[in-house]
Amino acid sequence: MNKRRGYAIPLSLCVAGVTLFLGLSAAQMSAGDLGVSSHQYYQERARQMADYGLERCVVQDVPSGSLLNLQSVSGAHPDDSVRVTVFGPGQVGSPVTVPTGCEYWVAEGKAAQGFRTLASARVGAMVRFGRPVGSAGAQIRYMAVEAENDDPVTFKVIDRVTNQEVEDEVVCSTEATELPTSGPPMPFLVTPVTLRKVQDFKGMVRIPQAANNAIVSYDIAPEKLVPITQDGGPLNVPEYSPPGGLAYFSTVTVSDTTDLPPGRYGMLKLMPSAVAQLNGVYHIEKLEVLGGDSSPRLLVKALNSAKVFVNSIQQDQRPLEIQNRQHIAGDFRLTFREEANPLPPVLLKMIEGGEAAVVAPGRALGLISDDNRRVQGAFSSEVLRVNFPTGSGPVPQFIYDISGTTARRPRGPSVVDGGPGGPVGGGTPIPPDGNPGDTGYVDPGAPPNPGDTGKPKLPGSALRPSGTEPMILSRQNL
């Protein structure tokens, strides 16, 4: 009995030792996990600051090679910061080769407490400068405008918010330098921009810097002209990004006049003569436009507004009518998901001008006026064909409503290009003087050199033409 009692104390000590060892191991593991979690937390804060710096540079000019220090906007982490370095083509120190017309931004984000750096992250972004979608009445690669009976068409720009006509704006901007050599035939095109008979052109056509003015064809009275500015380049079309969190409807059929609730629709079927009245945000995965004696319609009523995202559309030989009784293109936005093949075209009948902002990257848009013979709004697509049938309107009109622009900010020549910055479309059109290289356009701050584009190129800087804005093409962790 006494021998058994002699084992109690050593056994208790052994159990206590094992328990203490396991407890210390668990505490050490917990401390390690906490350390890893803290590091990941600080690292995420640093990465978010780097992303914040990149996005901030999209809306704020940063001279090439300069540093931009930004403090956190979060009250919880006031010491977090980011430094952004901008590299132009051929500039020393750039992590990658920067092509002409682009910049490379390196954002170094830091999570900090006081003067102590807790974590850092470097993110690089390739950035292209281009025309923001909606910064011209027609942003296209190919365009043809024609009217029945060979009637001449008037082109002009208005601000529907103020009801004022705007001068010296770009009515059409093209990326094309020549006709397509492959792909689907486009017999209605004589040149990439085929305007046929023009009554009056109160604006400009923008073409790429390397293009010849001959890519724009038109027939106009000798005392008039169509001003052409040769300072164009890439077009920046934002990613197709319908909002989340919308109420979901599987399949909805509209056969008469119906107030369509905002939401996400698996399929929306529009029967002949149906009128879907819109107010809010819509994401339509498949839109079916069914044929019949008359076409269905998407209608924005007075005092309402709508944003519509369409993944795919199927039409039964009938156009989809669009009408905006709010009469401001910025209040009716219709966006189609990008397609690689522009055919078949999306056919839209513009009721009372349509007065909408339609974005259809990679697609062909066929716009047909009603009897008023007016097409009004802002349009972006691969191919744009505008047709004015015979009607009661006095003169066919193509009107760019600048309220449909989606430009995030006005941009002028960057300081890296010798300019102080300025408004979209800055510049004064001048009549071509017959010089083959004359652009018909002089840039602010640049001498009116006949035969020159008026756009000086500085070594080691990206080319930022007037009216462009940056678009981030890709991001990489460095």
One Martini backbone bead per residue (centre of mass of N, CA, C, O) as a GRO file, in nm:
protein
  478
    1MET     BB    1   0.058   0.062  -0.022
    2ASN     BB    2   0.309   0.254   0.009
    3LYS     BB    3   0.418   0.207  -0.280
    4ARG     BB    4   0.177   0.330  -0.430
    5ARG     BB    5   0.203   0.618  -0.302
    6GLY     BB    6   0.489   0.676  -0.433
    7TYR     BB    7   0.358   0.733  -0.733
    8ALA     BB    8   0.184   0.994  -0.722
    9ILE     BB    9   0.383   1.233  -0.754
   10PRO     BB   10   0.530   1.158  -1.021
   11LEU     BB   11   0.270   1.132  -1.188
   12SER     BB   12   0.174   1.421  -1.150
   13LEU     BB   13   0.424   1.555  -1.275
   14CYS     BB   14   0.396   1.428  -1.553
   15VAL     BB   15   0.117   1.535  -1.620
   16ALA     BB   16   0.190   1.832  -1.583
   17GLY     BB   17   0.414   1.839  -1.796
   18VAL     BB   18   0.247   1.755  -2.039
   19THR     BB   19   0.038   1.982  -2.014
   20LEU     BB   20   0.238   2.216  -2.035
   21PHE     BB   21   0.352   2.138  -2.313
   22LEU     BB   22   0.084   2.151  -2.465
   23GLY     BB   23   0.015   2.442  -2.390
   24LEU     BB   24   0.268   2.573  -2.513
   25SER     BB   25   0.220   2.467  -2.799
   26ALA     BB   26  -0.055   2.599  -2.839
   27ALA     BB   27   0.039   2.889  -2.788
   28GLN     BB   28   0.250   2.894  -3.013
   29MET     BB   29   0.053   2.835  -3.243
   30SER     BB   30  -0.133   3.074  -3.190
   31ALA     BB   31   0.084   3.289  -3.224
   32GLY     BB   32   0.152   3.212  -3.515
   33ASP     BB   33  -0.131   3.254  -3.634
   34LEU     BB   34  -0.152   3.550  -3.545
   35GLY     BB   35   0.092   3.644  -3.707
   36VAL     BB   36  -0.013   3.560  -3.984
   37SER     BB   37  -0.277   3.721  -3.972
   38SER     BB   38  -0.147   3.997  -3.933
   39HIS     BB   39   0.019   3.996  -4.190
   40GLN     BB   40  -0.221   3.965  -4.384
   41TYR     BB   41  -0.363   4.219  -4.293
   42TYR     BB   42  -0.137   4.421  -4.360
   43GLN     BB   43  -0.104   4.332  -4.656
   44GLU     BB   44  -0.390   4.409  -4.743
   45ARG     BB   45  -0.369   4.705  -4.677
   46ALA     BB   46  -0.134   4.763  -4.872
   47ARG     BB   47  -0.278   4.667  -5.132
   48GLN     BB   48  -0.517   4.865  -5.114
   49MET     BB   49  -0.340   5.117  -5.137
   50ALA     BB   50  -0.229   5.055  -5.415
   51ASP     BB   51  -0.504   5.050  -5.559
   52TYR     BB   52  -0.582   5.336  -5.478
   53GLY     BB   53  -0.356   5.477  -5.632
   54LEU     BB   54  -0.441   5.386  -5.915
   55GLU     BB   55  -0.730   5.503  -5.912
   56ARG     BB   56  -0.645   5.795  -5.857
   57CYS     BB   57  -0.484   5.828  -6.131
   58VAL     BB   58  -0.736   5.823  -6.315
   59VAL     BB   59  -0.837   6.121  -6.170
   60GLN     BB   60  -0.518   6.208  -6.171
   61ASP     BB   61  -0.257   6.377  -6.258
   62VAL     BB   62   0.070   6.224  -6.345
   63PRO     BB   63   0.376   6.278  -6.388
   64SER     BB   64   0.633   6.155  -6.537
   65GLY     BB   65   0.841   6.034  -6.267
   66SER     BB   66   0.666   6.082  -6.035
   67LEU     BB   67   0.540   6.141  -5.704
   68LEU     BB   68   0.265   6.000  -5.504
   69ASN     BB   69   0.126   6.104  -5.198
   70LEU     BB   70  -0.103   5.907  -5.000
   71GLN     BB   71  -0.346   5.906  -4.772
   72SER     BB   72  -0.557   5.767  -4.582
   73VAL     BB   73  -0.923   5.764  -4.560
   74SER     BB   74  -0.895   5.614  -4.295
   75GLY     BB   75  -0.947   5.658  -3.956
   76ALA     BB   76  -0.811   5.381  -3.855
   77HIS     BB   77  -0.558   5.435  -4.089
   78PRO     BB   78  -0.375   5.720  -4.115
   79ASP     BB   79  -0.071   5.589  -4.192
   80ASP     BB   80  -0.144   5.502  -4.451
   81SER     BB   81   0.019   5.452  -4.780
   82VAL     BB   82   0.113   5.589  -5.114
   83ARG     BB   83   0.331   5.532  -5.399
   84VAL     BB   84   0.361   5.677  -5.730
   85THR     BB   85   0.501   5.559  -6.037
   86VAL     BB   86   0.571   5.698  -6.362
   87PHE     BB   87   0.606   5.532  -6.679
   88GLY     BB   88   0.744   5.568  -6.982
   89PRO     BB   89   0.861   5.526  -7.276
   90GLY     BB   90   1.199   5.441  -7.218
   91GLN     BB   91   1.217   5.447  -6.916
   92VAL     BB   92   1.403   5.440  -6.652
   93GLY     BB   93   1.298   5.166  -6.424
   94SER     BB   94   1.111   4.997  -6.566
   95PRO     BB   95   0.979   4.672  -6.532
   96VAL     BB   96   0.873   4.733  -6.824
   97THR     BB   97   0.768   4.749  -7.142
   98VAL     BB   98   0.658   5.049  -7.296
   99PRO     BB   99   0.429   5.137  -7.500
  100THR     BB  100   0.297   5.332  -7.713
  101GLY     BB  101   0.046   5.515  -7.537
  102CYS     BB  102   0.168   5.434  -7.259
  103GLU     BB  103   0.178   5.334  -6.913
  104TYR     BB  104   0.358   5.272  -6.599
  105TRP     BB  105   0.234   5.179  -6.281
  106VAL     BB  106   0.376   5.217  -5.948
  107ALA     BB  107   0.251   5.085  -5.642
  108GLU     BB  108   0.331   5.171  -5.294
  109GLY     BB  109   0.210   5.013  -5.023
  110LYS     BB  110   0.132   5.108  -4.671
  111ALA     BB  111   0.136   4.972  -4.348
  112ALA     BB  112   0.089   5.185  -4.058
  113GLN     BB  113   0.244   5.303  -3.735
  114GLY     BB  114   0.339   5.577  -3.768
  115PHE     BB  115   0.685   5.504  -3.835
  116ARG     BB  116   0.576   5.211  -3.870
  117THR     BB  117   0.618   4.936  -4.075
  118LEU     BB  118   0.411   4.652  -4.135
  119ALA     BB  119   0.359   4.674  -4.458
  120SER     BB  120   0.409   4.583  -4.812
  121ALA     BB  121   0.314   4.681  -5.160
  122ARG     BB  122   0.342   4.594  -5.515
  123VAL     BB  123   0.183   4.752  -5.802
  124GLY     BB  124   0.126   4.697  -6.144
  125ALA     BB  125   0.027   4.907  -6.438
  126MET     BB  126  -0.122   4.902  -6.744
  127VAL     BB  127  -0.168   5.201  -6.945
  128ARG     BB  128  -0.423   5.349  -7.144
  129PHE     BB  129  -0.486   5.598  -7.380
  130GLY     BB  130  -0.823   5.728  -7.432
  131ARG     BB  131  -1.140   5.745  -7.533
  132PRO     BB  132  -1.417   5.795  -7.383
  133VAL     BB  133  -1.708   5.678  -7.354
  134GLY     BB  134  -1.913   5.935  -7.497
  135SER     BB  135  -1.706   6.155  -7.648
  136ALA     BB  136  -1.914   6.085  -7.880
  137GLY     BB  137  -2.170   6.021  -8.082
  138ALA     BB  138  -1.958   5.825  -8.247
  139GLN     BB  139  -1.802   5.519  -8.147
  140ILE     BB  140  -1.601   5.370  -8.395
  141ARG     BB  141  -1.501   5.201  -8.688
  142TYR     BB  142  -1.779   5.190  -8.849
  143MET     BB  143  -1.971   5.413  -9.078
  144ALA     BB  144  -2.321   5.471  -9.183
  145VAL     BB  145  -2.511   5.726  -9.363
  146GLU     BB  146  -2.866   5.724  -9.454
  147ALA     BB  147  -3.122   5.837  -9.689
  148GLU     BB  148  -3.399   5.863  -9.823
  149ASN     BB  149  -3.380   6.003 -10.137
  150ASP     BB  150  -3.099   6.130 -10.077
  151ASP     BB  151  -3.099   6.288  -9.823
  152PRO     BB  152  -2.976   6.522  -9.635
  153VAL     BB  153  -2.766   6.553  -9.342
  154THR     BB  154  -2.765   6.662  -9.006
  155PHE     BB  155  -2.497   6.762  -8.787
  156LYS     BB  156  -2.497   6.768  -8.419
  157VAL     BB  157  -2.473   6.944  -8.093
  158ILE     BB  158  -2.605   6.881  -7.762
  159ASP     BB  159  -2.738   7.001  -7.446
  160ARG     BB  160  -3.008   6.870  -7.284
  161VAL     BB  161  -2.994   7.017  -7.011
  162THR     BB  162  -2.976   7.323  -7.161
  163ASN     BB  163  -3.057   7.340  -7.470
  164GLN     BB  164  -2.772   7.358  -7.616
  165GLU     BB  165  -2.557   7.434  -7.856
  166VAL     BB  166  -2.252   7.273  -7.963
  167GLU     BB  167  -1.929   7.353  -8.039
  168ASP     BB  168  -1.653   7.175  -8.151
  169GLU     BB  169  -1.741   6.883  -8.158
  170VAL     BB  170  -1.739   6.538  -8.159
  171VAL     BB  171  -1.937   6.323  -8.359
  172CYS     BB  172  -1.692   6.138  -8.471
  173SER     BB  173  -1.509   5.831  -8.377
  174THR     BB  174  -1.226   5.654  -8.509
  175GLU     BB  175  -1.004   5.359  -8.543
  176ALA     BB  176  -0.979   5.359  -8.837
  177THR     BB  177  -0.762   5.321  -9.150
  178GLU     BB  178  -0.936   5.090  -9.291
  179LEU     BB  179  -1.075   4.859  -9.452
  180PRO     BB  180  -1.183   4.558  -9.437
  181THR     BB  181  -1.022   4.235  -9.530
  182SER     BB  182  -1.218   4.084  -9.337
  183GLY     BB  183  -1.502   3.925  -9.299
  184PRO     BB  184  -1.785   4.072  -9.311
  185PRO     BB  185  -1.973   4.224  -9.525
  186MET     BB  186  -1.991   4.598  -9.623
  187PRO     BB  187  -2.160   4.748  -9.873
  188PHE     BB  188  -2.228   5.038  -9.730
  189LEU     BB  189  -1.920   5.083  -9.757
  190VAL     BB  190  -1.669   5.306  -9.879
  191THR     BB  191  -1.575   5.401  -9.604
  192PRO     BB  192  -1.538   5.396  -9.274
  193VAL     BB  193  -1.668   5.693  -9.326
  194THR     BB  194  -2.009   5.713  -9.443
  195LEU     BB  195  -2.218   6.005  -9.519
  196ARG     BB  196  -2.280   6.114  -9.775
  197LYS     BB  197  -2.524   6.330  -9.753
  198VAL     BB  198  -2.465   6.677  -9.651
  199GLN     BB  199  -2.599   6.961  -9.512
  200ASP     BB  200  -2.460   6.964  -9.212
  201PHE     BB  201  -2.150   7.020  -8.998
  202LYS     BB  202  -2.149   7.066  -8.638
  203GLY     BB  203  -1.825   6.967  -8.626
  204MET     BB  204  -1.637   6.658  -8.589
  205VAL     BB  205  -1.387   6.430  -8.715
  206ARG     BB  206  -1.220   6.155  -8.572
  207ILE     BB  207  -0.890   6.037  -8.635
  208PRO     BB  208  -0.620   5.884  -8.664
  209GLN     BB  209  -0.292   5.981  -8.688
  210ALA     BB  210  -0.227   5.764  -8.939
  211ALA     BB  211  -0.453   5.876  -9.100
  212ASN     BB  212  -0.647   5.950  -9.370
  213ASN     BB  213  -0.893   6.166  -9.472
  214ALA     BB  214  -1.016   5.949  -9.683
  215ILE     BB  215  -1.185   5.777  -9.464
  216VAL     BB  216  -1.373   6.025  -9.527
  217SER     BB  217  -1.700   6.039  -9.669
  218TYR     BB  218  -1.867   6.302  -9.873
  219ASP     BB  219  -2.157   6.520  -9.958
  220ILE     BB  220  -2.104   6.869 -10.021
  221ALA     BB  221  -2.108   7.180 -10.036
  222PRO     BB  222  -1.851   7.388 -10.130
  223GLU     BB  223  -1.898   7.603  -9.881
  224LYS     BB  224  -1.852   7.345  -9.723
  225LEU     BB  225  -1.763   7.126  -9.435
  226VAL     BB  226  -1.573   6.851  -9.281
  227PRO     BB  227  -1.417   6.844  -9.005
  228ILE     BB  228  -1.082   6.716  -8.938
  229THR     BB  229  -0.928   6.525  -8.677
  230GLN     BB  230  -0.579   6.395  -8.625
  231ASP     BB  231  -0.603   6.288  -8.281
  232GLY     BB  232  -0.644   5.996  -8.258
  233GLY     BB  233  -0.739   5.669  -8.106
  234PRO     BB  234  -0.813   5.494  -7.868
  235LEU     BB  235  -1.081   5.325  -7.709
  236ASN     BB  236  -1.248   5.348  -7.391
  237VAL     BB  237  -1.403   5.058  -7.262
  238PRO     BB  238  -1.565   4.947  -7.024
  239GLU     BB  239  -1.643   4.706  -6.839
  240TYR     BB  240  -1.873   4.461  -6.808
  241SER     BB  241  -2.079   4.567  -6.510
  242PRO     BB  242  -2.308   4.444  -6.351
  243PRO     BB  243  -2.490   4.458  -6.086
  244GLY     BB  244  -2.548   4.345  -5.780
  245GLY     BB  245  -2.833   4.248  -5.582
  246LEU     BB  246  -3.061   4.171  -5.760
  247ALA     BB  247  -3.356   4.088  -5.835
  248TYR     BB  248  -3.491   3.773  -5.932
  249PHE     BB  249  -3.588   3.667  -6.270
  250SER     BB  250  -3.639   3.427  -6.479
  251THR     BB  251  -3.926   3.455  -6.658
  252VAL     BB  252  -4.041   3.725  -6.873
  253THR     BB  253  -4.354   3.843  -7.011
  254VAL     BB  254  -4.432   4.102  -7.248
  255SER     BB  255  -4.764   4.220  -7.396
  256ASP     BB  256  -4.778   4.509  -7.271
  257THR     BB  257  -4.817   4.766  -7.063
  258THR     BB  258  -4.528   4.775  -6.838
  259ASP     BB  259  -4.397   4.784  -6.521
  260LEU     BB  260  -4.065   4.724  -6.479
  261PRO     BB  261  -3.886   4.580  -6.254
  262PRO     BB  262  -3.614   4.584  -6.107
  263GLY     BB  263  -3.342   4.359  -6.220
  264ARG     BB  264  -3.286   4.015  -6.277
  265TYR     BB  265  -3.294   3.843  -6.598
  266GLY     BB  266  -3.295   3.550  -6.756
  267MET     BB  267  -3.569   3.629  -6.922
  268LEU     BB  268  -3.687   3.858  -7.183
  269LYS     BB  269  -4.008   3.891  -7.327
  270LEU     BB  270  -4.110   4.067  -7.627
  271MET     BB  271  -4.391   4.144  -7.756
  272PRO     BB  272  -4.589   4.261  -7.968
  273SER     BB  273  -4.653   4.594  -7.855
  274ALA     BB  274  -4.477   4.609  -7.626
  275VAL     BB  275  -4.429   4.795  -7.303
  276ALA     BB  276  -4.137   4.869  -7.123
  277GLN     BB  277  -4.121   5.028  -6.820
  278LEU     BB  278  -3.855   5.224  -6.692
  279ASN     BB  279  -3.693   5.213  -6.345
  280GLY     BB  280  -3.358   5.164  -6.318
  281VAL     BB  281  -3.198   4.849  -6.275
  282TYR     BB  282  -3.079   4.618  -6.539
  283HIS     BB  283  -3.037   4.253  -6.589
  284ILE     BB  284  -3.015   4.086  -6.904
  285GLU     BB  285  -2.938   3.780  -7.025
  286LYS     BB  286  -3.209   3.754  -7.215
  287LEU     BB  287  -3.332   3.902  -7.520
  288GLU     BB  288  -3.660   3.894  -7.664
  289VAL     BB  289  -3.762   3.987  -7.999
  290LEU     BB  290  -4.077   3.979  -8.123
  291GLY     BB  291  -4.260   3.944  -8.389
  292GLY     BB  292  -4.481   4.151  -8.608
  293ASP     BB  293  -4.669   4.429  -8.666
  294SER     BB  294  -4.500   4.527  -8.410
  295SER     BB  295  -4.283   4.668  -8.197
  296PRO     BB  296  -4.120   4.668  -7.926
  297ARG     BB  297  -4.064   4.854  -7.604
  298LEU     BB  298  -3.840   5.086  -7.450
  299LEU     BB  299  -3.938   5.292  -7.163
  300VAL     BB  300  -3.882   5.625  -7.049
  301LYS     BB  301  -4.017   5.818  -6.834
  302ALA     BB  302  -4.090   6.087  -6.697
  303LEU     BB  303  -3.859   6.127  -6.427
  304ASN     BB  304  -3.689   5.895  -6.530
  305SER     BB  305  -3.450   5.613  -6.509
  306ALA     BB  306  -3.197   5.400  -6.689
  307LYS     BB  307  -3.019   5.080  -6.655
  308VAL     BB  308  -2.906   4.854  -6.917
  309PHE     BB  309  -2.817   4.504  -6.920
  310VAL     BB  310  -2.702   4.293  -7.201
  311ASN     BB  311  -2.595   3.988  -7.296
  312SER     BB  312  -2.840   3.900  -7.496
  313ILE     BB  313  -2.987   3.906  -7.837
  314GLN     BB  314  -3.314   3.835  -7.992
  315GLN     BB  315  -3.430   3.872  -8.331
  316ASP     BB  316  -3.743   3.885  -8.541
  317GLN     BB  317  -3.699   4.107  -8.778
  318ARG     BB  318  -3.716   4.321  -8.540
  319PRO     BB  319  -3.706   4.606  -8.390
  320LEU     BB  320  -3.608   4.789  -8.114
  321GLU     BB  321  -3.767   5.009  -7.925
  322ILE     BB  322  -3.667   5.345  -7.824
  323GLN     BB  323  -3.759   5.560  -7.534
  324ASN     BB  324  -3.724   5.912  -7.401
  325ARG     BB  325  -3.910   6.128  -7.191
  326GLN     BB  326  -3.666   6.277  -7.052
  327HIS     BB  327  -3.455   6.377  -7.287
  328ILE     BB  328  -3.186   6.231  -7.161
  329ALA     BB  329  -2.928   6.030  -7.231
  330GLY     BB  330  -2.817   5.989  -6.931
  331ASP     BB  331  -3.116   5.844  -6.850
  332PHE     BB  332  -3.040   5.626  -7.096
  333ARG     BB  333  -2.881   5.313  -7.054
  334LEU     BB  334  -2.740   5.088  -7.306
  335THR     BB  335  -2.582   4.767  -7.247
  336PHE     BB  336  -2.367   4.548  -7.420
  337ARG     BB  337  -2.214   4.273  -7.455
  338GLU     BB  338  -1.940   4.165  -7.579
  339GLU     BB  339  -1.849   4.093  -7.923
  340ALA     BB  340  -1.666   3.941  -8.181
  341ASN     BB  341  -1.927   3.941  -8.362
  342PRO     BB  342  -2.122   4.184  -8.531
  343LEU     BB  343  -2.297   3.947  -8.632
  344PRO     BB  344  -2.579   4.036  -8.592
  345PRO     BB  345  -2.748   4.309  -8.568
  346VAL     BB  346  -2.862   4.568  -8.370
  347LEU     BB  347  -3.197   4.671  -8.371
  348LEU     BB  348  -3.297   5.023  -8.363
  349LYS     BB  349  -3.573   5.225  -8.283
  350MET     BB  350  -3.606   5.582  -8.286
  351ILE     BB  351  -3.808   5.733  -8.071
  352GLU     BB  352  -3.782   6.053  -8.086
  353GLY     BB  353  -3.455   5.965  -8.122
  354GLY     BB  354  -3.436   5.799  -7.830
  355GLU     BB  355  -3.232   5.930  -7.626
  356ALA     BB  356  -2.949   5.755  -7.593
  357ALA     BB  357  -2.704   5.538  -7.440
  358VAL     BB  358  -2.509   5.323  -7.652
  359VAL     BB  359  -2.333   5.015  -7.569
  360ALA     BB  360  -2.150   4.795  -7.827
  361PRO     BB  361  -1.903   4.607  -7.815
  362GLY     BB  362  -1.835   4.433  -8.119
  363ARG     BB  363  -2.085   4.551  -8.253
  364ALA     BB  364  -2.378   4.601  -8.443
  365LEU     BB  365  -2.556   4.900  -8.529
  366GLY     BB  366  -2.907   4.962  -8.606
  367LEU     BB  367  -3.039   5.277  -8.690
  368ILE     BB  368  -3.385   5.388  -8.678
  369SER     BB  369  -3.602   5.606  -8.769
  370ASP     BB  370  -3.867   5.781  -8.757
  371ASP     BB  371  -4.072   6.027  -8.887
  372ASN     BB  372  -3.873   6.253  -8.763
  373ARG     BB  373  -3.575   6.206  -8.852
  374ARG     BB  374  -3.422   6.115  -8.565
  375VAL     BB  375  -3.093   6.087  -8.407
  376GLN     BB  376  -3.029   6.052  -8.047
  377GLY     BB  377  -2.707   6.063  -7.874
  378ALA     BB  378  -2.489   5.787  -7.770
  379PHE     BB  379  -2.234   5.583  -7.947
  380SER     BB  380  -2.096   5.236  -7.920
  381SER     BB  381  -1.916   5.055  -8.181
  382GLU     BB  382  -1.807   4.880  -8.448
  383VAL     BB  383  -2.089   4.925  -8.597
  384LEU     BB  384  -2.263   5.201  -8.773
  385ARG     BB  385  -2.607   5.225  -8.880
  386VAL     BB  386  -2.787   5.492  -9.041
  387ASN     BB  387  -3.147   5.536  -9.088
  388PHE     BB  388  -3.371   5.742  -9.304
  389PRO     BB  389  -3.672   5.736  -9.359
  390THR     BB  390  -3.950   5.825  -9.479
  391GLY     BB  391  -4.098   6.144  -9.365
  392SER     BB  392  -4.203   6.438  -9.177
  393GLY     BB  393  -3.941   6.543  -9.157
  394PRO     BB  394  -3.746   6.786  -9.284
  395VAL     BB  395  -3.451   6.687  -9.163
  396PRO     BB  396  -3.215   6.486  -9.121
  397GLN     BB  397  -3.085   6.383  -8.785
  398PHE     BB  398  -2.767   6.390  -8.612
  399ILE     BB  399  -2.748   6.377  -8.250
  400TYR     BB  400  -2.536   6.486  -8.001
  401ASP     BB  401  -2.562   6.403  -7.657
  402ILE     BB  402  -2.354   6.501  -7.393
  403SER     BB  403  -2.514   6.355  -7.155
  404GLY     BB  404  -2.390   6.060  -7.254
  405THR     BB  405  -2.137   6.083  -7.113
  406THR     BB  406  -1.856   5.885  -6.936
  407ALA     BB  407  -1.665   6.082  -6.850
  408ARG     BB  408  -1.479   6.134  -6.556
  409ARG     BB  409  -1.300   6.365  -6.696
  410PRO     BB  410  -1.129   6.622  -6.786
  411ARG     BB  411  -0.882   6.648  -7.059
  412GLY     BB  412  -0.566   6.748  -7.130
  413PRO     BB  413  -0.268   6.824  -7.172
  414SER     BB  414  -0.008   6.712  -7.036
  415VAL     BB  415   0.277   6.805  -6.875
  416VAL     BB  416   0.450   6.597  -7.051
  417ASP     BB  417   0.332   6.765  -7.321
  418GLY     BB  418   0.326   7.087  -7.249
  419GLY     BB  419   0.060   7.099  -7.079
  420PRO     BB  420  -0.204   7.209  -6.844
  421GLY     BB  421  -0.461   7.130  -6.935
  422GLY     BB  422  -0.815   7.044  -7.015
  423PRO     BB  423  -1.075   7.014  -7.202
  424VAL     BB  424  -1.280   6.847  -7.373
  425GLY     BB  425  -1.205   6.921  -7.701
  426GLY     BB  426  -0.968   7.084  -7.719
  427GLY     BB  427  -0.975   7.320  -7.970
  428THR     BB  428  -0.931   7.447  -8.313
  429PRO     BB  429  -1.081   7.465  -8.598
  430ILE     BB  430  -0.951   7.440  -8.933
  431PRO     BB  431  -0.917   7.487  -9.247
  432PRO     BB  432  -0.812   7.325  -9.496
  433ASP     BB  433  -0.515   7.400  -9.720
  434GLY     BB  434  -0.423   7.125  -9.896
  435ASN     BB  435  -0.246   6.980  -9.718
  436PRO     BB  436  -0.196   6.644  -9.677
  437GLY     BB  437  -0.110   6.682  -9.351
  438ASP     BB  438  -0.353   6.822  -9.270
  439THR     BB  439  -0.595   6.824  -8.994
  440GLY     BB  440  -0.782   7.073  -8.907
  441TYR     BB  441  -0.601   7.108  -8.633
  442VAL     BB  442  -0.542   7.278  -8.325
  443ASP     BB  443  -0.350   7.278  -8.045
  444PRO     BB  444  -0.310   7.370  -7.746
  445GLY     BB  445   0.009   7.526  -7.743
  446ALA     BB  446   0.034   7.478  -8.054
  447PRO     BB  447   0.154   7.520  -8.349
  448PRO     BB  448   0.023   7.596  -8.678
  449ASN     BB  449   0.137   7.332  -8.850
  450PRO     BB  450   0.158   7.246  -9.152
  451GLY     BB  451   0.160   6.891  -9.156
  452ASP     BB  452   0.088   6.877  -8.857
  453THR     BB  453  -0.056   6.759  -8.552
  454GLY     BB  454   0.021   6.940  -8.293
  455LYS     BB  455   0.188   6.693  -8.133
  456PRO     BB  456   0.415   6.670  -7.908
  457LYS     BB  457   0.704   6.469  -7.853
  458LEU     BB  458   0.840   6.333  -7.567
  459PRO     BB  459   1.085   6.197  -7.415
  460GLY     BB  460   0.961   5.950  -7.203
  461SER     BB  461   0.654   5.984  -7.301
  462ALA     BB  462   0.333   5.973  -7.315
  463LEU     BB  463   0.053   5.991  -7.518
  464ARG     BB  464  -0.180   6.272  -7.451
  465PRO     BB  465  -0.445   6.347  -7.579
  466SER     BB  466  -0.694   6.538  -7.609
  467GLY     BB  467  -0.954   6.385  -7.413
  468THR     BB  468  -0.816   6.176  -7.251
  469GLU     BB  469  -0.801   5.858  -7.069
  470PRO     BB  470  -0.730   5.627  -6.840
  471MET     BB  471  -0.670   5.261  -6.869
  472ILE     BB  472  -0.664   4.965  -6.706
  473LEU     BB  473  -0.541   4.660  -6.831
  474SER     BB  474  -0.329   4.571  -6.596
  475ARG     BB  475  -0.214   4.361  -6.317
  476GLN     BB  476   0.077   4.339  -6.090
  477ASN     BB  477   0.271   4.173  -5.875
  478LEU     BB  478   0.604   4.284  -5.741
   0.00000   0.00000   0.00000
